[in-house]
Each structure stands twice: as C-alpha cells, then as structure tokens.
C-alpha cells in the first residue's frame, strides 16, 4: 500500500537539516589517514555525489513547473532538499577534497547520467515532449532509487571514519528514501508501471564502477527496484478494476 502525498510531505518536513551546521573540520585529515585504496573510493564517491546533487538541484525545477496539486507540493519540498544536498557536497568539495573540479574524479558514467541524460529529459519535460511520469521514472526510480542508493550504501560504509561526511551522508540517505516514495506515488497516480526503465536498471546499478558497485550492493539495489516495480504493477492493475 502506498503512503500517499500527505504522509510523504510530513516525512520530508520532519527530516529537514542544515547543510552548513555539519562540522567538517576533522574530515580532511581523516581522509588522508585512510589507505590509498580507501581514499580513492571515498574521493570517487564524494565527487560523484557533487556531480549528482548539483545536476538534480539544477534540473528538478522543471519537474516542479509541470506538476500540480499535492505532487507539486512534494516536488517543491524535494527541490529544496536537493539544493541543500548540493550545498553540503559543495562544502565537502572545498573543505575535504580541496579540488576545483570533481568531474575527473567522479567517473564518466556518473557524469553522463547527471550532466547529459538528466538535463536532456528535463529539457524535454519543459518543452512538452516528455511526460512528467516518464521523467519521474528516470529520476526517482533510476537515478535516485538505483544509482544513488548504491552510492549511498557505499558512502555510508566507506566514509565512516570521516565524521562530518558520515553525518551528512546519513541525512542525505534518509531524504532520498522519501523522494523515492514520491516517485512511486506519482507513477501510481499516472497508472504507469516502470517497464520502460528496465533496460537502464542494470546499467544504473553498476554506474559507480565495479570497485564501488559491489555485487552485493548491485543485488540489493536491483531487488529493491523489482519490489517497487511489482508494487507499481499491482497498483496499476488495481486502478483498472
């Protein structure tokens, strides 16, 4: 049974936090104390999240503009969340990674998904050539529910020695859970099951590369995706009765 927009909106409001209040003062030194391999993985994840969150913060406004009613109120709150995530990872870039451009660290597939494919879908949404449900399918059920879920699982594990990053990652992960629920609700209201995104699911689950997207993390993300797809199929069938 789906939660409904009122529940999602209440959950999102309860989860609000301050990206500027998290203390990152110990994190650069903690990163430097990790092994070379662990440092590389954490740097890749932090750079990837910078790319992802900045891409979403820029392009989710198109989703808000074409929506209405309770879906729009939820998307407006989500857009505020994404801007906060972008501010947090900008702090991480400057204070922990201390690099000017993270794209070379993030990995080509993450850059392609969030800086080419997401903007293209958002542009189509704004132009009227892409339906809101299709755009939600890409963002909420692929980029958030699969790509970022794999990355969040890795980041929470890998960045545990970095206190500020770990605290921020846990908060981002909690936000993303209700965002994914919002995507499922929007698709259910549209009477759409996510069959069109199945070809992207495996690619999305492995977007971080084999070192980060371990077999266990990929299996977990794809199993959760299949459960959501089944829920949507049942909801769609129930709506036709």
PDB file of C-alpha atoms in Angstrom:
ATOM      1  CA  UNK A   1       0.000   0.000   0.000  1.00  0.00           C
ATOM      2  CA  UNK A   2       1.387   3.400  -0.993  1.00  0.00           C
ATOM      3  CA  UNK A   3       1.973   6.053   1.654  1.00  0.00           C
ATOM      4  CA  UNK A   4       0.184   8.941  -0.080  1.00  0.00           C
ATOM      5  CA  UNK A   5       1.282  12.525  -0.616  1.00  0.00           C
ATOM      6  CA  UNK A   6       0.302  13.827   2.825  1.00  0.00           C
ATOM      7  CA  UNK A   7       2.443  11.200   4.544  1.00  0.00           C
ATOM      8  CA  UNK A   8       5.380  11.881   2.206  1.00  0.00           C
ATOM      9  CA  UNK A   9       5.125  15.633   2.743  1.00  0.00           C
ATOM     10  CA  UNK A  10       5.036  15.187   6.523  1.00  0.00           C
ATOM     11  CA  UNK A  11       8.031  12.850   6.393  1.00  0.00           C
ATOM     12  CA  UNK A  12      10.007  15.309   4.281  1.00  0.00           C
ATOM     13  CA  UNK A  13       9.250  18.167   6.652  1.00  0.00           C
ATOM     14  CA  UNK A  14      10.397  16.131   9.668  1.00  0.00           C
ATOM     15  CA  UNK A  15      13.736  15.362   8.026  1.00  0.00           C
ATOM     16  CA  UNK A  16      14.886  18.951   7.449  1.00  0.00           C
ATOM     17  CA  UNK A  17      18.513  19.681   8.408  1.00  0.00           C
ATOM     18  CA  UNK A  18      21.154  22.393   7.974  1.00  0.00           C
ATOM     19  CA  UNK A  19      23.906  21.689   5.441  1.00  0.00           C
ATOM     20  CA  UNK A  20      26.035  24.468   6.925  1.00  0.00           C
ATOM     21  CA  UNK A  21      25.784  23.183  10.510  1.00  0.00           C
ATOM     22  CA  UNK A  22      27.645  19.905   9.961  1.00  0.00           C
ATOM     23  CA  UNK A  23      31.214  20.094  11.235  1.00  0.00           C
ATOM     24  CA  UNK A  24      33.702  19.037   8.538  1.00  0.00           C
ATOM     25  CA  UNK A  25      36.805  20.293  10.337  1.00  0.00           C
ATOM     26  CA  UNK A  26      38.206  16.821  11.042  1.00  0.00           C
ATOM     27  CA  UNK A  27      37.312  15.191   7.748  1.00  0.00           C
ATOM     28  CA  UNK A  28      40.216  16.202   5.508  1.00  0.00           C
ATOM     29  CA  UNK A  29      42.728  14.773   7.979  1.00  0.00           C
ATOM     30  CA  UNK A  30      40.598  11.651   8.431  1.00  0.00           C
ATOM     31  CA  UNK A  31      40.503  11.161   4.666  1.00  0.00           C
ATOM     32  CA  UNK A  32      44.282  11.491   4.490  1.00  0.00           C
ATOM     33  CA  UNK A  33      44.669   8.798   7.161  1.00  0.00           C
ATOM     34  CA  UNK A  34      42.853   6.179   5.073  1.00  0.00           C
ATOM     35  CA  UNK A  35      44.700   3.670   2.921  1.00  0.00           C
ATOM     36  CA  UNK A  36      45.336   4.710  -0.683  1.00  0.00           C
ATOM     37  CA  UNK A  37      42.610   2.377  -1.973  1.00  0.00           C
ATOM     38  CA  UNK A  38      40.064   3.614   0.581  1.00  0.00           C
ATOM     39  CA  UNK A  39      40.951   7.230  -0.178  1.00  0.00           C
ATOM     40  CA  UNK A  40      40.384   6.627  -3.880  1.00  0.00           C
ATOM     41  CA  UNK A  41      36.956   5.086  -3.281  1.00  0.00           C
ATOM     42  CA  UNK A  42      35.839   7.851  -0.917  1.00  0.00           C
ATOM     43  CA  UNK A  43      37.068  10.573  -3.252  1.00  0.00           C
ATOM     44  CA  UNK A  44      35.237   8.950  -6.170  1.00  0.00           C
ATOM     45  CA  UNK A  45      32.027   8.781  -4.154  1.00  0.00           C
ATOM     46  CA  UNK A  46      32.231  12.355  -2.872  1.00  0.00           C
ATOM     47  CA  UNK A  47      32.986  13.673  -6.352  1.00  0.00           C
ATOM     48  CA  UNK A  48      30.144  11.626  -7.811  1.00  0.00           C
ATOM     49  CA  UNK A  49      27.688  12.949  -5.281  1.00  0.00           C
ATOM     50  CA  UNK A  50      28.806  16.509  -6.024  1.00  0.00           C
ATOM     51  CA  UNK A  51      28.007  15.910  -9.708  1.00  0.00           C
ATOM     52  CA  UNK A  52      24.713  14.167  -8.955  1.00  0.00           C
ATOM     53  CA  UNK A  53      23.357  16.632  -6.424  1.00  0.00           C
ATOM     54  CA  UNK A  54      24.302  19.697  -8.435  1.00  0.00           C
ATOM     55  CA  UNK A  55      22.669  18.194 -11.520  1.00  0.00           C
ATOM     56  CA  UNK A  56      19.474  17.435  -9.656  1.00  0.00           C
ATOM     57  CA  UNK A  57      19.376  20.787  -7.865  1.00  0.00           C
ATOM     58  CA  UNK A  58      19.553  22.492 -11.252  1.00  0.00           C
ATOM     59  CA  UNK A  59      17.023  20.401 -13.148  1.00  0.00           C
ATOM     60  CA  UNK A  60      14.351  19.337 -10.666  1.00  0.00           C
ATOM     61  CA  UNK A  61      12.693  22.743 -11.069  1.00  0.00           C
ATOM     62  CA  UNK A  62      11.387  21.592 -14.465  1.00  0.00           C
ATOM     63  CA  UNK A  63       9.578  18.779 -12.649  1.00  0.00           C
ATOM     64  CA  UNK A  64       8.007  21.252 -10.241  1.00  0.00           C
ATOM     65  CA  UNK A  65       6.886  23.594 -13.021  1.00  0.00           C
ATOM     66  CA  UNK A  66       4.840  20.978 -14.901  1.00  0.00           C
ATOM     67  CA  UNK A  67       3.276  19.349 -11.821  1.00  0.00           C
ATOM     68  CA  UNK A  68       0.261  20.415  -9.758  1.00  0.00           C
ATOM     69  CA  UNK A  69      -1.662  19.679  -6.577  1.00  0.00           C
ATOM     70  CA  UNK A  70      -0.055  17.610  -3.829  1.00  0.00           C
ATOM     71  CA  UNK A  71       2.521  16.189  -6.218  1.00  0.00           C
ATOM     72  CA  UNK A  72       3.776  19.721  -6.839  1.00  0.00           C
ATOM     73  CA  UNK A  73       3.971  20.492  -3.107  1.00  0.00           C
ATOM     74  CA  UNK A  74       6.042  17.359  -2.571  1.00  0.00           C
ATOM     75  CA  UNK A  75       8.297  18.109  -5.533  1.00  0.00           C
ATOM     76  CA  UNK A  76       8.824  21.652  -4.246  1.00  0.00           C
ATOM     77  CA  UNK A  77       9.977  20.259  -0.917  1.00  0.00           C
ATOM     78  CA  UNK A  78      12.175  17.732  -2.666  1.00  0.00           C
ATOM     79  CA  UNK A  79      13.738  20.503  -4.768  1.00  0.00           C
ATOM     80  CA  UNK A  80      14.589  22.315  -1.526  1.00  0.00           C
ATOM     81  CA  UNK A  81      16.180  19.108  -0.216  1.00  0.00           C
ATOM     82  CA  UNK A  82      18.258  18.741  -3.363  1.00  0.00           C
ATOM     83  CA  UNK A  83      19.531  22.309  -3.124  1.00  0.00           C
ATOM     84  CA  UNK A  84      20.585  21.545   0.459  1.00  0.00           C
ATOM     85  CA  UNK A  85      22.374  18.376  -0.676  1.00  0.00           C
ATOM     86  CA  UNK A  86      24.199  20.373  -3.331  1.00  0.00           C
ATOM     87  CA  UNK A  87      25.321  22.920  -0.738  1.00  0.00           C
ATOM     88  CA  UNK A  88      26.568  20.149   1.541  1.00  0.00           C
ATOM     89  CA  UNK A  89      28.610  18.444  -1.175  1.00  0.00           C
ATOM     90  CA  UNK A  90      29.962  21.811  -2.310  1.00  0.00           C
ATOM     91  CA  UNK A  91      31.301  22.231   1.223  1.00  0.00           C
ATOM     92  CA  UNK A  92      32.771  18.739   1.017  1.00  0.00           C
ATOM     93  CA  UNK A  93      34.441  19.593  -2.306  1.00  0.00           C
ATOM     94  CA  UNK A  94      36.028  22.720  -0.889  1.00  0.00           C
ATOM     95  CA  UNK A  95      36.794  21.651   2.685  1.00  0.00           C
ATOM     96  CA  UNK A  96      37.512  17.932   2.385  1.00  0.00           C
ATOM     97  CA  UNK A  97      38.521  17.143  -1.199  1.00  0.00           C
ATOM     98  CA  UNK A  98      40.096  20.587  -1.769  1.00  0.00           C
ATOM     99  CA  UNK A  99      39.853  20.377  -5.572  1.00  0.00           C
ATOM    100  CA  UNK A 100      38.497  22.837  -8.109  1.00  0.00           C
ATOM    101  CA  UNK A 101      36.778  20.361 -10.466  1.00  0.00           C
ATOM    102  CA  UNK A 102      35.494  16.962  -9.366  1.00  0.00           C
ATOM    103  CA  UNK A 103      34.366  15.620 -12.737  1.00  0.00           C
ATOM    104  CA  UNK A 104      37.592  13.808 -13.495  1.00  0.00           C
ATOM    105  CA  UNK A 105      37.323  12.037 -10.137  1.00  0.00           C
ATOM    106  CA  UNK A 106      33.613  11.208 -10.308  1.00  0.00           C
ATOM    107  CA  UNK A 107      33.717   8.772 -13.214  1.00  0.00           C
ATOM    108  CA  UNK A 108      32.435   9.087 -16.767  1.00  0.00           C
ATOM    109  CA  UNK A 109      29.191   7.164 -16.242  1.00  0.00           C
ATOM    110  CA  UNK A 110      28.053   9.317 -13.309  1.00  0.00           C
ATOM    111  CA  UNK A 111      28.847  12.468 -15.272  1.00  0.00           C
ATOM    112  CA  UNK A 112      26.949  11.126 -18.306  1.00  0.00           C
ATOM    113  CA  UNK A 113      23.842  10.258 -16.295  1.00  0.00           C
ATOM    114  CA  UNK A 114      23.579  13.504 -14.335  1.00  0.00           C
ATOM    115  CA  UNK A 115      25.088  16.050 -16.720  1.00  0.00           C
ATOM    116  CA  UNK A 116      23.773  14.735 -20.047  1.00  0.00           C
ATOM    117  CA  UNK A 117      20.860  12.342 -19.657  1.00  0.00           C
ATOM    118  CA  UNK A 118      19.037  14.090 -16.801  1.00  0.00           C
ATOM    119  CA  UNK A 119      19.299  17.553 -18.430  1.00  0.00           C
ATOM    120  CA  UNK A 120      18.023  16.111 -21.728  1.00  0.00           C
ATOM    121  CA  UNK A 121      14.955  14.628 -20.039  1.00  0.00           C
ATOM    122  CA  UNK A 122      14.358  17.850 -18.064  1.00  0.00           C
ATOM    123  CA  UNK A 123      14.555  19.863 -21.294  1.00  0.00           C
ATOM    124  CA  UNK A 124      12.040  17.524 -22.909  1.00  0.00           C
ATOM    125  CA  UNK A 125       9.778  17.923 -19.887  1.00  0.00           C
ATOM    126  CA  UNK A 126       9.926  21.707 -20.191  1.00  0.00           C
ATOM    127  CA  UNK A 127       9.259  21.516 -23.942  1.00  0.00           C
ATOM    128  CA  UNK A 128       6.327  19.144 -23.546  1.00  0.00           C
ATOM    129  CA  UNK A 129       7.926  16.258 -25.417  1.00  0.00           C
ATOM    130  CA  UNK A 130       8.498  14.194 -22.239  1.00  0.00           C
ATOM    131  CA  UNK A 131       5.688  13.366 -19.815  1.00  0.00           C
ATOM    132  CA  UNK A 132       6.127  14.011 -16.097  1.00  0.00           C
ATOM    133  CA  UNK A 133       5.659  10.311 -15.313  1.00  0.00           C
ATOM    134  CA  UNK A 134       8.437   9.345 -17.737  1.00  0.00           C
ATOM    135  CA  UNK A 135      10.763  11.967 -16.262  1.00  0.00           C
ATOM    136  CA  UNK A 136       9.946  10.747 -12.745  1.00  0.00           C
ATOM    137  CA  UNK A 137      10.655   7.195 -13.869  1.00  0.00           C
ATOM    138  CA  UNK A 138      14.159   8.179 -14.930  1.00  0.00           C
ATOM    139  CA  UNK A 139      14.993  10.376 -11.972  1.00  0.00           C
ATOM    140  CA  UNK A 140      13.211   8.879  -8.984  1.00  0.00           C
ATOM    141  CA  UNK A 141      13.289   5.186  -9.928  1.00  0.00           C
ATOM    142  CA  UNK A 142      16.627   5.017 -11.775  1.00  0.00           C
ATOM    143  CA  UNK A 143      18.937   7.826 -10.706  1.00  0.00           C
ATOM    144  CA  UNK A 144      17.775   8.063  -7.085  1.00  0.00           C
ATOM    145  CA  UNK A 145      16.491   4.582  -6.365  1.00  0.00           C
ATOM    146  CA  UNK A 146      19.315   2.703  -8.072  1.00  0.00           C
ATOM    147  CA  UNK A 147      22.360   4.885  -8.829  1.00  0.00           C
ATOM    148  CA  UNK A 148      22.298   6.988  -5.670  1.00  0.00           C
ATOM    149  CA  UNK A 149      21.153   4.092  -3.486  1.00  0.00           C
ATOM    150  CA  UNK A 150      24.231   2.098  -4.485  1.00  0.00           C
ATOM    151  CA  UNK A 151      26.407   5.162  -3.907  1.00  0.00           C
ATOM    152  CA  UNK A 152      24.826   5.936  -0.551  1.00  0.00           C
ATOM    153  CA  UNK A 153      25.341   2.386   0.703  1.00  0.00           C
ATOM    154  CA  UNK A 154      28.986   2.612  -0.299  1.00  0.00           C
ATOM    155  CA  UNK A 155      29.464   6.109   1.107  1.00  0.00           C
ATOM    156  CA  UNK A 156      27.918   5.282   4.488  1.00  0.00           C
ATOM    157  CA  UNK A 157      30.301   2.310   4.769  1.00  0.00           C
ATOM    158  CA  UNK A 158      33.437   3.835   3.279  1.00  0.00           C
ATOM    159  CA  UNK A 159      33.190   7.287   4.871  1.00  0.00           C
ATOM    160  CA  UNK A 160      32.515   6.083   8.411  1.00  0.00           C
ATOM    161  CA  UNK A 161      35.935   7.404   9.601  1.00  0.00           C
ATOM    162  CA  UNK A 162      35.024  10.919   8.342  1.00  0.00           C
ATOM    163  CA  UNK A 163      32.597  12.216  10.999  1.00  0.00           C
ATOM    164  CA  UNK A 164      31.104  15.161   9.143  1.00  0.00           C
ATOM    165  CA  UNK A 165      30.785  13.383   5.815  1.00  0.00           C
ATOM    166  CA  UNK A 166      29.247  10.352   7.538  1.00  0.00           C
ATOM    167  CA  UNK A 167      26.689  12.556   9.295  1.00  0.00           C
ATOM    168  CA  UNK A 168      25.750  14.336   6.076  1.00  0.00           C
ATOM    169  CA  UNK A 169      25.601  11.098   4.074  1.00  0.00           C
ATOM    170  CA  UNK A 170      23.174   9.576   6.578  1.00  0.00           C
ATOM    171  CA  UNK A 171      20.899  12.609   6.302  1.00  0.00           C
ATOM    172  CA  UNK A 172      21.024  12.579   2.509  1.00  0.00           C
ATOM    173  CA  UNK A 173      20.194   8.871   2.534  1.00  0.00           C
ATOM    174  CA  UNK A 174      17.132   9.499   4.734  1.00  0.00           C
ATOM    175  CA  UNK A 175      15.940  12.276   2.395  1.00  0.00           C
ATOM    176  CA  UNK A 176      16.311  10.061  -0.661  1.00  0.00           C
ATOM    177  CA  UNK A 177      14.038   7.390   0.836  1.00  0.00           C
ATOM    178  CA  UNK A 178      11.022   9.675   0.852  1.00  0.00           C
ATOM    179  CA  UNK A 179      11.968  11.059  -2.559  1.00  0.00           C
ATOM    180  CA  UNK A 180      11.831   7.539  -3.993  1.00  0.00           C
ATOM    181  CA  UNK A 181       8.447   7.005  -2.345  1.00  0.00           C
ATOM    182  CA  UNK A 182       7.278  10.199  -4.040  1.00  0.00           C
ATOM    183  CA  UNK A 183       8.340   8.855  -7.420  1.00  0.00           C
ATOM    184  CA  UNK A 184       6.411   5.636  -6.859  1.00  0.00           C
ATOM    185  CA  UNK A 185       3.328   7.648  -5.853  1.00  0.00           C
ATOM    186  CA  UNK A 186       3.488   9.857  -8.954  1.00  0.00           C
ATOM    187  CA  UNK A 187       3.808   6.850 -11.249  1.00  0.00           C
ATOM    188  CA  UNK A 188       0.985   5.054  -9.467  1.00  0.00           C
ATOM    189  CA  UNK A 189      -1.280   8.091  -9.925  1.00  0.00           C
ATOM    190  CA  UNK A 190      -0.383   8.111 -13.614  1.00  0.00           C
ATOM    191  CA  UNK A 191      -1.241   4.404 -13.886  1.00  0.00           C
ATOM    192  CA  UNK A 192       2.234   3.616 -15.187  1.00  0.00           C
ATOM    193  CA  UNK A 193       4.419   0.657 -14.290  1.00  0.00           C
ATOM    194  CA  UNK A 194       8.164   1.179 -14.820  1.00  0.00           C
ATOM    195  CA  UNK A 195       8.640  -1.256 -17.697  1.00  0.00           C
ATOM    196  CA  UNK A 196      10.283   1.375 -19.877  1.00  0.00           C
ATOM    197  CA  UNK A 197      13.167   1.840 -17.468  1.00  0.00           C
ATOM    198  CA  UNK A 198      14.066  -1.830 -17.079  1.00  0.00           C
ATOM    199  CA  UNK A 199      16.865  -1.665 -19.687  1.00  0.00           C
ATOM    200  CA  UNK A 200      18.506   1.103 -17.634  1.00  0.00           C
ATOM    201  CA  UNK A 201      18.323  -0.690 -14.298  1.00  0.00           C
ATOM    202  CA  UNK A 202      21.408  -2.893 -14.647  1.00  0.00           C
ATOM    203  CA  UNK A 203      23.465  -0.080 -16.146  1.00  0.00           C
ATOM    204  CA  UNK A 204      22.381   2.261 -13.362  1.00  0.00           C
ATOM    205  CA  UNK A 205      23.251  -0.225 -10.636  1.00  0.00           C
ATOM    206  CA  UNK A 206      26.810  -0.501 -11.948  1.00  0.00           C
ATOM    207  CA  UNK A 207      27.326   3.183 -12.772  1.00  0.00           C
ATOM    208  CA  UNK A 208      29.873   3.702  -9.956  1.00  0.00           C
ATOM    209  CA  UNK A 209      32.227   1.043 -11.314  1.00  0.00           C
ATOM    210  CA  UNK A 210      32.998  -2.424 -10.003  1.00  0.00           C
ATOM    211  CA  UNK A 211      35.072  -1.304  -7.009  1.00  0.00           C
ATOM    212  CA  UNK A 212      32.182   0.685  -5.514  1.00  0.00           C
ATOM    213  CA  UNK A 213      29.195  -1.074  -7.083  1.00  0.00           C
ATOM    214  CA  UNK A 214      29.980  -4.436  -5.488  1.00  0.00           C
ATOM    215  CA  UNK A 215      27.888  -7.462  -6.390  1.00  0.00           C
ATOM    216  CA  UNK A 216      26.103  -7.294  -3.018  1.00  0.00           C
ATOM    217  CA  UNK A 217      25.217  -3.606  -3.445  1.00  0.00           C
ATOM    218  CA  UNK A 218      24.040  -4.180  -7.011  1.00  0.00           C
ATOM    219  CA  UNK A 219      21.882  -7.141  -5.985  1.00  0.00           C
ATOM    220  CA  UNK A 220      20.359  -5.149  -3.131  1.00  0.00           C
ATOM    221  CA  UNK A 221      19.544  -2.151  -5.350  1.00  0.00           C
ATOM    222  CA  UNK A 222      18.045  -4.277  -8.125  1.00  0.00           C
ATOM    223  CA  UNK A 223      15.994  -6.347  -5.660  1.00  0.00           C
ATOM    224  CA  UNK A 224      14.544  -3.134  -4.193  1.00  0.00           C
ATOM    225  CA  UNK A 225      13.848  -1.902  -7.730  1.00  0.00           C
ATOM    226  CA  UNK A 226      11.974  -5.130  -8.553  1.00  0.00           C
ATOM    227  CA  UNK A 227       9.876  -4.792  -5.400  1.00  0.00           C
ATOM    228  CA  UNK A 228       8.912  -1.234  -6.353  1.00  0.00           C
ATOM    229  CA  UNK A 229       8.121  -2.356  -9.904  1.00  0.00           C
ATOM    230  CA  UNK A 230       5.867  -5.119  -8.568  1.00  0.00           C
ATOM    231  CA  UNK A 231       4.102  -2.659  -6.268  1.00  0.00           C
ATOM    232  CA  UNK A 232       3.501  -0.335  -9.196  1.00  0.00           C
ATOM    233  CA  UNK A 233       2.195  -3.128 -11.418  1.00  0.00           C
ATOM    234  CA  UNK A 234      -0.252  -4.185  -8.709  1.00  0.00           C
ATOM    235  CA  UNK A 235      -1.310  -0.578  -8.147  1.00  0.00           C
ATOM    236  CA  UNK A 236      -1.837  -0.073 -11.883  1.00  0.00           C
ATOM    237  CA  UNK A 237      -3.910  -3.248 -12.208  1.00  0.00           C
ATOM    238  CA  UNK A 238      -5.995  -2.273  -9.170  1.00  0.00           C
ATOM    239  CA  UNK A 239      -6.671   1.122 -10.731  1.00  0.00           C
ATOM    240  CA  UNK A 240      -8.064  -0.564 -13.866  1.00  0.00           C
ATOM    241  CA  UNK A 241     -10.533  -2.714 -11.988  1.00  0.00           C
TER     242      UNK A 241
END
